[in-house]
Structure formats: C-alpha cells, structure tokens
PDB file of C-alpha atoms in Angstrom:
ATOM      1  CA  ASP A   1      19.698  -0.428   3.526  1.00 56.00           C
ATOM      2  CA  THR A   2      19.970   2.942   1.642  1.00 80.00           C
ATOM      3  CA  GLY A   3      16.536   4.123   0.115  1.00 93.00           C
ATOM      4  CA  VAL A   4      16.730   5.945  -3.527  1.00 96.00           C
ATOM      5  CA  SER A   5      18.940   8.464  -4.568  1.00 96.00           C
ATOM      6  CA  GLN A   6      18.358  11.490  -6.581  1.00 97.00           C
ATOM      7  CA  ASP A   7      21.269  13.194  -8.361  1.00 97.00           C
ATOM      8  CA  PRO A   8      21.133  16.422  -8.470  1.00 97.00           C
ATOM      9  CA  ARG A   9      19.366  17.730  -5.066  1.00 96.00           C
ATOM     10  CA  HIS A  10      19.039  21.847  -6.944  1.00 97.00           C
ATOM     11  CA  LYS A  11      19.643  22.374 -10.733  1.00 97.00           C
ATOM     12  CA  ILE A  12      19.048  26.094 -11.711  1.00 97.00           C
ATOM     13  CA  THR A  13      19.361  26.483 -15.689  1.00 97.00           C
ATOM     14  CA  LYS A  14      18.823  28.686 -18.346  1.00 97.00           C
ATOM     15  CA  ARG A  15      15.402  29.016 -20.527  1.00 97.00           C
ATOM     16  CA  GLY A  16      16.221  26.958 -23.875  1.00 97.00           C
ATOM     17  CA  GLN A  17      18.837  24.155 -21.550  1.00 97.00           C
ATOM     18  CA  ASN A  18      18.990  20.153 -21.760  1.00 98.00           C
ATOM     19  CA  VAL A  19      19.214  19.092 -18.549  1.00 98.00           C
ATOM     20  CA  THR A  20      19.339  15.527 -16.619  1.00 98.00           C
ATOM     21  CA  PHE A  21      18.598  14.122 -13.988  1.00 98.00           C
ATOM     22  CA  ARG A  22      19.003  10.561 -12.154  1.00 98.00           C
ATOM     23  CA  CYS A  23      17.698   8.718 -10.046  1.00 98.00           C
ATOM     24  CA  ASP A  24      19.442   4.941  -7.884  1.00 97.00           C
ATOM     25  CA  PRO A  25      16.170   3.383  -6.459  1.00 96.00           C
ATOM     26  CA  ILE A  26      16.680   0.499  -3.563  1.00 95.00           C
ATOM     27  CA  SER A  27      19.152  -2.320  -5.178  1.00 91.00           C
ATOM     28  CA  GLU A  28      16.130  -4.951  -4.988  1.00 88.00           C
ATOM     29  CA  HIS A  29      13.016  -2.904  -6.320  1.00 92.00           C
ATOM     30  CA  ASN A  30      11.876  -3.572  -9.982  1.00 92.00           C
ATOM     31  CA  ARG A  31      10.158  -0.447 -10.480  1.00 92.00           C
ATOM     32  CA  LEU A  32      10.837   2.642 -10.799  1.00 94.00           C
ATOM     33  CA  TYR A  33       8.868   6.028 -11.281  1.00 94.00           C
ATOM     34  CA  TRP A  34       9.054   9.485 -12.257  1.00 96.00           C
ATOM     35  CA  TYR A  35       6.886  11.982 -10.851  1.00 95.00           C
ATOM     36  CA  ARG A  36       7.336  16.273 -10.223  1.00 96.00           C
ATOM     37  CA  GLN A  37       5.505  18.009  -8.318  1.00 97.00           C
ATOM     38  CA  THR A  38       4.838  21.715  -8.394  1.00 96.00           C
ATOM     39  CA  LEU A  39       4.141  24.347  -4.713  1.00 92.00           C
ATOM     40  CA  GLY A  40       1.021  22.909  -3.631  1.00 90.00           C
ATOM     41  CA  GLN A  41       0.322  20.072  -5.317  1.00 94.00           C
ATOM     42  CA  GLY A  42       0.275  16.777  -4.912  1.00 95.00           C
ATOM     43  CA  PRO A  43       3.062  14.887  -7.634  1.00 95.00           C
ATOM     44  CA  GLU A  44       1.959  14.294 -10.756  1.00 94.00           C
ATOM     45  CA  PHE A  45       2.637  10.675 -12.452  1.00 92.00           C
ATOM     46  CA  LEU A  46       4.505  11.031 -15.646  1.00 93.00           C
ATOM     47  CA  THR A  47       6.018   7.280 -16.171  1.00 92.00           C
ATOM     48  CA  TYR A  48       7.382   4.356 -14.815  1.00 90.00           C
ATOM     49  CA  PHE A  49       9.739   1.369 -15.419  1.00 92.00           C
ATOM     50  CA  GLN A  50       9.205  -2.323 -15.027  1.00 90.00           C
ATOM     51  CA  ASN A  51      13.161  -3.428 -15.001  1.00 91.00           C
ATOM     52  CA  GLU A  52      14.536  -1.721 -18.025  1.00 91.00           C
ATOM     53  CA  ALA A  53      11.319  -1.348 -20.132  1.00 90.00           C
ATOM     54  CA  GLN A  54       9.186   1.605 -19.634  1.00 89.00           C
ATOM     55  CA  LEU A  55       6.072   0.609 -19.747  1.00 86.00           C
ATOM     56  CA  GLU A  56       3.733   3.566 -19.056  1.00 84.00           C
ATOM     57  CA  LYS A  57       3.881   7.393 -20.121  1.00 85.00           C
ATOM     58  CA  SER A  58       1.718  10.350 -18.900  1.00 85.00           C
ATOM     59  CA  ARG A  59       0.342  12.837 -21.492  1.00 83.00           C
ATOM     60  CA  LEU A  60       2.482  15.219 -19.332  1.00 78.00           C
ATOM     61  CA  LEU A  61       4.958  14.076 -20.653  1.00 83.00           C
ATOM     62  CA  SER A  62       6.265  15.717 -23.954  1.00 88.00           C
ATOM     63  CA  ASP A  63       8.004  15.040 -26.650  1.00 92.00           C
ATOM     64  CA  ARG A  64      10.688  17.149 -24.416  1.00 96.00           C
ATOM     65  CA  PHE A  65      11.563  15.055 -21.879  1.00 96.00           C
ATOM     66  CA  SER A  66      12.652  11.567 -22.711  1.00 95.00           C
ATOM     67  CA  ALA A  67      13.857   8.789 -19.820  1.00 96.00           C
ATOM     68  CA  GLU A  68      15.765   5.616 -19.683  1.00 96.00           C
ATOM     69  CA  ARG A  69      16.804   2.975 -17.346  1.00 96.00           C
ATOM     70  CA  PRO A  70      19.503   0.905 -19.650  1.00 91.00           C
ATOM     71  CA  LYS A  71      20.314  -1.979 -17.175  1.00 87.00           C
ATOM     72  CA  GLY A  72      17.265  -2.153 -15.465  1.00 85.00           C
ATOM     73  CA  SER A  73      19.034  -0.275 -11.997  1.00 91.00           C
ATOM     74  CA  PHE A  74      19.079   3.672 -12.595  1.00 96.00           C
ATOM     75  CA  SER A  75      17.120   5.774 -14.505  1.00 98.00           C
ATOM     76  CA  THR A  76      17.732   9.141 -16.459  1.00 98.00           C
ATOM     77  CA  LEU A  77      15.771  11.725 -16.807  1.00 98.00           C
ATOM     78  CA  GLU A  78      16.278  14.104 -19.729  1.00 97.00           C
ATOM     79  CA  ILE A  79      14.180  17.472 -20.084  1.00 97.00           C
ATOM     80  CA  GLN A  80      15.399  18.876 -23.770  1.00 97.00           C
ATOM     81  CA  ARG A  81      15.047  22.674 -24.468  1.00 97.00           C
ATOM     82  CA  THR A  82      14.086  23.958 -21.046  1.00 97.00           C
ATOM     83  CA  GLU A  83      10.727  25.599 -20.483  1.00 96.00           C
ATOM     84  CA  GLN A  84       9.703  28.619 -17.123  1.00 95.00           C
ATOM     85  CA  GLY A  85       7.343  25.802 -16.783  1.00 94.00           C
ATOM     86  CA  ASP A  86       9.216  22.843 -16.130  1.00 96.00           C
ATOM     87  CA  SER A  87      10.196  24.480 -13.090  1.00 97.00           C
ATOM     88  CA  ALA A  88       9.312  21.718 -10.245  1.00 97.00           C
ATOM     89  CA  MET A  89      10.616  19.088  -8.230  1.00 97.00           C
ATOM     90  CA  TYR A  90      10.831  16.021 -10.009  1.00 98.00           C
ATOM     91  CA  LEU A  91      10.829  12.565  -7.735  1.00 97.00           C
ATOM     92  CA  CYS A  92      11.768   9.128  -8.117  1.00 97.00           C
ATOM     93  CA  ALA A  93       9.845   6.001  -6.441  1.00 96.00           C
ATOM     94  CA  SER A  94      10.852   2.515  -6.659  1.00 95.00           C
ATOM     95  CA  SER A  95       8.730  -0.545  -5.240  1.00 92.00           C
ATOM     96  CA  GLY A  96       9.431  -4.243  -5.520  1.00 88.00           C
ATOM     97  CA  GLY A  97       6.914  -6.819  -6.082  1.00 76.00           C
ATOM     98  CA  THR A  98       3.170  -5.832  -8.694  1.00 70.00           C
ATOM     99  CA  GLY A  99       2.520  -2.488  -8.820  1.00 65.00           C
ATOM    100  CA  ASN A 100       0.492  -2.472  -6.012  1.00 80.00           C
ATOM    101  CA  GLN A 101       3.802  -2.481  -3.228  1.00 87.00           C
ATOM    102  CA  PRO A 102       4.361   0.653  -1.569  1.00 91.00           C
ATOM    103  CA  GLN A 103       6.430   2.974  -2.830  1.00 93.00           C
ATOM    104  CA  HIS A 104       9.213   4.923  -1.773  1.00 95.00           C
ATOM    105  CA  PHE A 105      10.579   8.510  -2.730  1.00 96.00           C
ATOM    106  CA  GLY A 106      13.977   9.929  -3.123  1.00 96.00           C
ATOM    107  CA  ASP A 107      14.546  13.485  -1.865  1.00 94.00           C
ATOM    108  CA  GLY A 108      13.701  14.787  -5.844  1.00 96.00           C
ATOM    109  CA  THR A 109      15.504  17.209  -7.779  1.00 97.00           C
ATOM    110  CA  ARG A 110      14.477  21.050  -7.506  1.00 97.00           C
ATOM    111  CA  LEU A 111      14.541  22.482 -11.259  1.00 98.00           C
ATOM    112  CA  SER A 112      14.814  26.311 -11.541  1.00 97.00           C
ATOM    113  CA  ILE A 113      14.383  27.440 -14.887  1.00 96.00           C
ATOM    114  CA  LEU A 114      16.137  31.213 -15.592  1.00 92.00           C
TER     115      LEU A 114
ATOM    116  CA  ALA B   1     -11.582   8.908 -14.401  1.00 78.00           C
ATOM    117  CA  GLN B   2      -9.708   8.307 -11.299  1.00 87.00           C
ATOM    118  CA  LYS B   3      -9.227  10.877  -8.944  1.00 92.00           C
ATOM    119  CA  VAL B   4      -8.370  11.743  -5.396  1.00 96.00           C
ATOM    120  CA  THR B   5      -9.850  14.763  -3.380  1.00 97.00           C
ATOM    121  CA  GLN B   6      -8.633  16.249   0.301  1.00 98.00           C
ATOM    122  CA  ALA B   7     -11.088  19.218   0.926  1.00 96.00           C
ATOM    123  CA  GLN B   8      -8.857  20.319   3.691  1.00 97.00           C
ATOM    124  CA  THR B   9      -6.098  22.903   2.385  1.00 97.00           C
ATOM    125  CA  GLU B  10      -4.703  23.501   6.024  1.00 98.00           C
ATOM    126  CA  ILE B  11      -5.671  22.683   9.904  1.00 98.00           C
ATOM    127  CA  SER B  12      -3.854  23.978  12.428  1.00 98.00           C
ATOM    128  CA  VAL B  13      -3.686  22.430  15.651  1.00 98.00           C
ATOM    129  CA  VAL B  14      -2.689  23.199  19.218  1.00 98.00           C
ATOM    130  CA  GLU B  15      -0.237  19.853  20.688  1.00 97.00           C
ATOM    131  CA  LYS B  16      -1.989  17.216  21.991  1.00 97.00           C
ATOM    132  CA  GLU B  17      -5.331  17.838  20.250  1.00 98.00           C
ATOM    133  CA  ASP B  18      -6.886  15.258  17.644  1.00 98.00           C
ATOM    134  CA  VAL B  19      -7.167  15.928  14.007  1.00 98.00           C
ATOM    135  CA  THR B  20      -8.369  13.946  10.914  1.00 98.00           C
ATOM    136  CA  LEU B  21      -7.608  14.507   7.598  1.00 98.00           C
ATOM    137  CA  ASP B  22     -10.043  13.908   4.946  1.00 98.00           C
ATOM    138  CA  CYS B  23      -9.877  12.127   1.423  1.00 98.00           C
ATOM    139  CA  VAL B  24     -12.111  10.781  -0.887  1.00 98.00           C
ATOM    140  CA  TYR B  25     -11.583   8.973  -3.571  1.00 97.00           C
ATOM    141  CA  GLU B  26     -13.175   8.424  -7.195  1.00 94.00           C
ATOM    142  CA  THR B  27     -12.514   4.800  -9.006  1.00 91.00           C
ATOM    143  CA  ARG B  28     -13.740   2.124 -11.509  1.00 87.00           C
ATOM    144  CA  ASP B  29     -11.974  -0.547 -10.640  1.00 85.00           C
ATOM    145  CA  THR B  30     -13.385  -3.501  -8.395  1.00 84.00           C
ATOM    146  CA  THR B  31      -9.811  -4.104  -6.725  1.00 85.00           C
ATOM    147  CA  TYR B  32      -7.691  -1.225  -5.790  1.00 89.00           C
ATOM    148  CA  TYR B  33      -5.109   0.281  -3.398  1.00 91.00           C
ATOM    149  CA  LEU B  34      -5.481   3.531  -1.154  1.00 94.00           C
ATOM    150  CA  PHE B  35      -1.938   5.272   0.053  1.00 95.00           C
ATOM    151  CA  TRP B  36      -0.895   7.563   2.804  1.00 97.00           C
ATOM    152  CA  TYR B  37       1.941   9.432   2.544  1.00 97.00           C
ATOM    153  CA  LYS B  38       3.706  12.817   4.836  1.00 97.00           C
ATOM    154  CA  GLN B  39       6.070  15.204   3.403  1.00 97.00           C
ATOM    155  CA  PRO B  40       7.486  16.598   6.227  1.00 94.00           C
ATOM    156  CA  PRO B  41       9.024  20.189   5.643  1.00 89.00           C
ATOM    157  CA  SER B  42      12.824  18.018   4.463  1.00 86.00           C
ATOM    158  CA  GLY B  43      10.289  17.175   1.352  1.00 87.00           C
ATOM    159  CA  GLU B  44      10.676  13.623   1.157  1.00 91.00           C
ATOM    160  CA  LEU B  45       7.752  11.399   1.333  1.00 95.00           C
ATOM    161  CA  VAL B  46       6.824   8.953   3.563  1.00 96.00           C
ATOM    162  CA  PHE B  47       5.203   6.084   3.640  1.00 95.00           C
ATOM    163  CA  LEU B  48       2.707   5.451   6.218  1.00 96.00           C
ATOM    164  CA  ILE B  49       0.229   2.840   5.127  1.00 93.00           C
ATOM    165  CA  ARG B  50      -1.373   1.653   2.371  1.00 91.00           C
ATOM    166  CA  ARG B  51      -5.071  -0.398   2.359  1.00 91.00           C
ATOM    167  CA  ASN B  52      -6.976  -3.037  -0.489  1.00 89.00           C
ATOM    168  CA  SER B  53     -10.216  -2.254  -1.464  1.00 89.00           C
ATOM    169  CA  PHE B  54     -11.191  -5.970  -0.117  1.00 88.00           C
ATOM    170  CA  ASP B  55     -10.100  -4.858   3.222  1.00 86.00           C
ATOM    171  CA  GLU B  56     -12.229  -2.110   5.369  1.00 83.00           C
ATOM    172  CA  GLN B  57     -11.140  -2.463   8.557  1.00 83.00           C
ATOM    173  CA  ASN B  58      -9.840   0.070  10.615  1.00 85.00           C
ATOM    174  CA  GLU B  59      -5.932   0.274  11.593  1.00 86.00           C
ATOM    175  CA  ILE B  60      -4.402   2.024  14.772  1.00 87.00           C
ATOM    176  CA  SER B  61      -0.321   1.980  14.363  1.00 89.00           C
ATOM    177  CA  GLY B  62       0.379   4.370  17.579  1.00 93.00           C
ATOM    178  CA  ARG B  63      -0.635   7.696  17.523  1.00 95.00           C
ATOM    179  CA  TYR B  64      -2.120   6.849  14.238  1.00 95.00           C
ATOM    180  CA  SER B  65      -5.756   5.355  12.840  1.00 95.00           C
ATOM    181  CA  TRP B  66      -7.178   5.054   9.245  1.00 94.00           C
ATOM    182  CA  ASN B  67     -11.080   4.950   8.642  1.00 95.00           C
ATOM    183  CA  PHE B  68     -11.753   2.909   5.680  1.00 95.00           C
ATOM    184  CA  GLN B  69     -15.338   3.322   4.206  1.00 94.00           C
ATOM    185  CA  LYS B  70     -15.934   1.619   1.011  1.00 93.00           C
ATOM    186  CA  SER B  71     -20.267   3.311   0.765  1.00 93.00           C
ATOM    187  CA  THR B  72     -18.790   6.636   1.273  1.00 95.00           C
ATOM    188  CA  SER B  73     -15.115   5.847  -0.958  1.00 95.00           C
ATOM    189  CA  SER B  74     -12.880   7.971   2.075  1.00 96.00           C
ATOM    190  CA  PHE B  75     -10.385   6.867   3.514  1.00 96.00           C
ATOM    191  CA  ASN B  76      -9.811   9.127   6.335  1.00 97.00           C
ATOM    192  CA  PHE B  77      -6.425   9.647   9.176  1.00 97.00           C
ATOM    193  CA  THR B  78      -7.114  10.623  12.397  1.00 97.00           C
ATOM    194  CA  ILE B  79      -3.386  10.940  14.611  1.00 97.00           C
ATOM    195  CA  THR B  80      -4.147  11.309  18.387  1.00 97.00           C
ATOM    196  CA  ALA B  81      -3.014  13.836  20.958  1.00 97.00           C
ATOM    197  CA  SER B  82      -1.037  15.096  17.625  1.00 97.00           C
ATOM    198  CA  GLN B  83       2.558  16.862  18.187  1.00 97.00           C
ATOM    199  CA  VAL B  84       4.521  19.118  16.245  1.00 97.00           C
ATOM    200  CA  VAL B  85       6.788  16.650  14.884  1.00 96.00           C
ATOM    201  CA  ASP B  86       3.594  15.878  13.551  1.00 97.00           C
ATOM    202  CA  SER B  87       3.347  18.979  11.097  1.00 97.00           C
ATOM    203  CA  ALA B  88       3.562  18.298   7.059  1.00 97.00           C
ATOM    204  CA  VAL B  89       1.753  18.330   4.455  1.00 98.00           C
ATOM    205  CA  TYR B  90       0.041  14.358   4.735  1.00 98.00           C
ATOM    206  CA  PHE B  91      -1.157  13.181   1.214  1.00 98.00           C
ATOM    207  CA  CYS B  92      -3.962  10.913   0.361  1.00 98.00           C
ATOM    208  CA  ALA B  93      -3.121   8.193  -3.003  1.00 96.00           C
ATOM    209  CA  LEU B  94      -5.199   5.732  -5.033  1.00 93.00           C
ATOM    210  CA  THR B  95      -3.121   3.644  -7.225  1.00 86.00           C
ATOM    211  CA  GLY B  96      -5.743   1.388  -9.510  1.00 61.00           C
ATOM    212  CA  ASN B  97      -4.926  -2.737 -10.248  1.00 53.00           C
ATOM    213  CA  TYR B  98      -6.506  -2.682 -14.010  1.00 45.00           C
ATOM    214  CA  GLY B  99      -7.709  -0.393 -16.942  1.00 43.00           C
ATOM    215  CA  GLY B 100      -3.803   0.641 -17.596  1.00 52.00           C
ATOM    216  CA  SER B 101      -3.400   2.389 -14.402  1.00 52.00           C
ATOM    217  CA  GLN B 102      -0.409  -0.666 -13.967  1.00 63.00           C
ATOM    218  CA  GLY B 103       0.150   1.018 -10.252  1.00 70.00           C
ATOM    219  CA  ASN B 104       0.996   4.634 -10.428  1.00 85.00           C
ATOM    220  CA  LEU B 105       0.029   7.248  -7.976  1.00 91.00           C
ATOM    221  CA  ILE B 106      -2.504   9.735  -7.876  1.00 92.00           C
ATOM    222  CA  PHE B 107      -2.310  11.886  -5.843  1.00 95.00           C
ATOM    223  CA  GLY B 108      -5.070  14.200  -4.004  1.00 96.00           C
ATOM    224  CA  LYS B 109      -3.285  18.099  -3.672  1.00 96.00           C
ATOM    225  CA  GLY B 110      -2.547  17.209   0.388  1.00 97.00           C
ATOM    226  CA  THR B 111      -3.392  18.824   3.603  1.00 98.00           C
ATOM    227  CA  LYS B 112      -0.715  21.222   5.534  1.00 98.00           C
ATOM    228  CA  LEU B 113      -1.318  20.045   8.887  1.00 98.00           C
ATOM    229  CA  SER B 114       0.789  22.293  11.588  1.00 98.00           C
ATOM    230  CA  VAL B 115       0.609  21.299  14.958  1.00 97.00           C
ATOM    231  CA  LYS B 116       1.500  24.673  17.819  1.00 97.00           C
ATOM    232  CA  PRO B 117       2.895  23.476  20.567  1.00 95.00           C
TER     233      PRO B 117
END
C-alpha cells in the first residue's frame, strides 16, 4: 500500500511565475486535502475534495490559487503570479470514509520564491 | 471559532526521561475529534492517534499515552522513557463535525521535542 505521493519535492521559481503541484492520494481514499505550512507553524488548511467535488476553500486560498481533482484521483494545486509570501511547504493529505478519519500526509512540496 | 493551543514551543529532555506535551483546544461543536501528529526532521506528518469527543478514556500505546479531559478542554500526550528517535515536532489538531468544518484539521503551532542521549 503506497502512501500519499507529492511531486515535485522542491520547486524554486522566480516571483511572478506560475507553478503547479501534483498529489496522488492513497488509492482507496475519497477525500483529498491541501495544507500550507510555514516555518515554525502548524499546517494551515487550504481546500479539500470529496471525490472530484471541491467542497470547502479556506480564506487563505486567494484568487491566484486553484485546485482541481478532475477524476477523483490525483489533484493539482496551481499558484499563478507567485509572490514572496507564497514560499512555504505545501502538504497534501488523504482520508477515507467520513471527514473525521485520520488524514495521511505526503512528504510535501517545498516552494521557494526568488 | 475553533482553536488549538500548544503553549510549549520547545522541550528538551535527556533520554529515558518522561515528557508531557500539552494541548488545549476551543470549539463550539458538541461532536469533534482530536488528533496528534509527529513531524520528524524528514518532514512527513505521521498520524499517532485520534480521539472523539464522547470517549474520555485515556489511551496507552507502548511508551505513548494520551489524557483527554473534556472539563479542561485538554488532550495531553505523554512519552514515557523518551528515546532519541522521539525527537520531532508534535502537533495537536482538532476537526469539527458540524458548522462547516467538514473535516479539515486545525493544527496547533507544534511543540519541538529534543531528546538528548
């Protein structure tokens, strides 16, 4: 049983560029979550999907952020016109069943904005 | 609003000492779940335990134990006979079942535990 997989592990880009991250959840999990973690802080919720439906978005998710899960399997998170403040670790998690099941996290994608 | 407070930013102990990590939470939900996660230096968050709001029994798993006290809104985590491999950042998290939370986790800021040999 493979865990949650995220790609790339590290992304370095110049301010103003667009970036896209991918998350492959545990195969039988219907829920997929995105979080952002900055240094010295706990992860902060961004958005989540149940199957292909995006059910909740945090206020943290500005218009420059968009997430998709087109076939209810993998998900992508895109950030347009990146800013210095977007530098963070982006974490993906998945869970099965109801929303109160344990979420299993991937290794994250570390985004560095030059 | 929901909130999780981990007042201890960093704790340093010597191997074999017992250590307790504190977690205090706030929620208006009557049904909720509490979690502990471990984040070792490698970075991946590892699930440790889930507890629902109706189950106040303490739980023990090997050297780990958890004390849930609804009266004080606390869910503390104790490591007995700590080992160097326990060195990590530990996060307490809360999720609601109603009121729009829909299962997203609300994390505390974490407690960094350093266990020295």
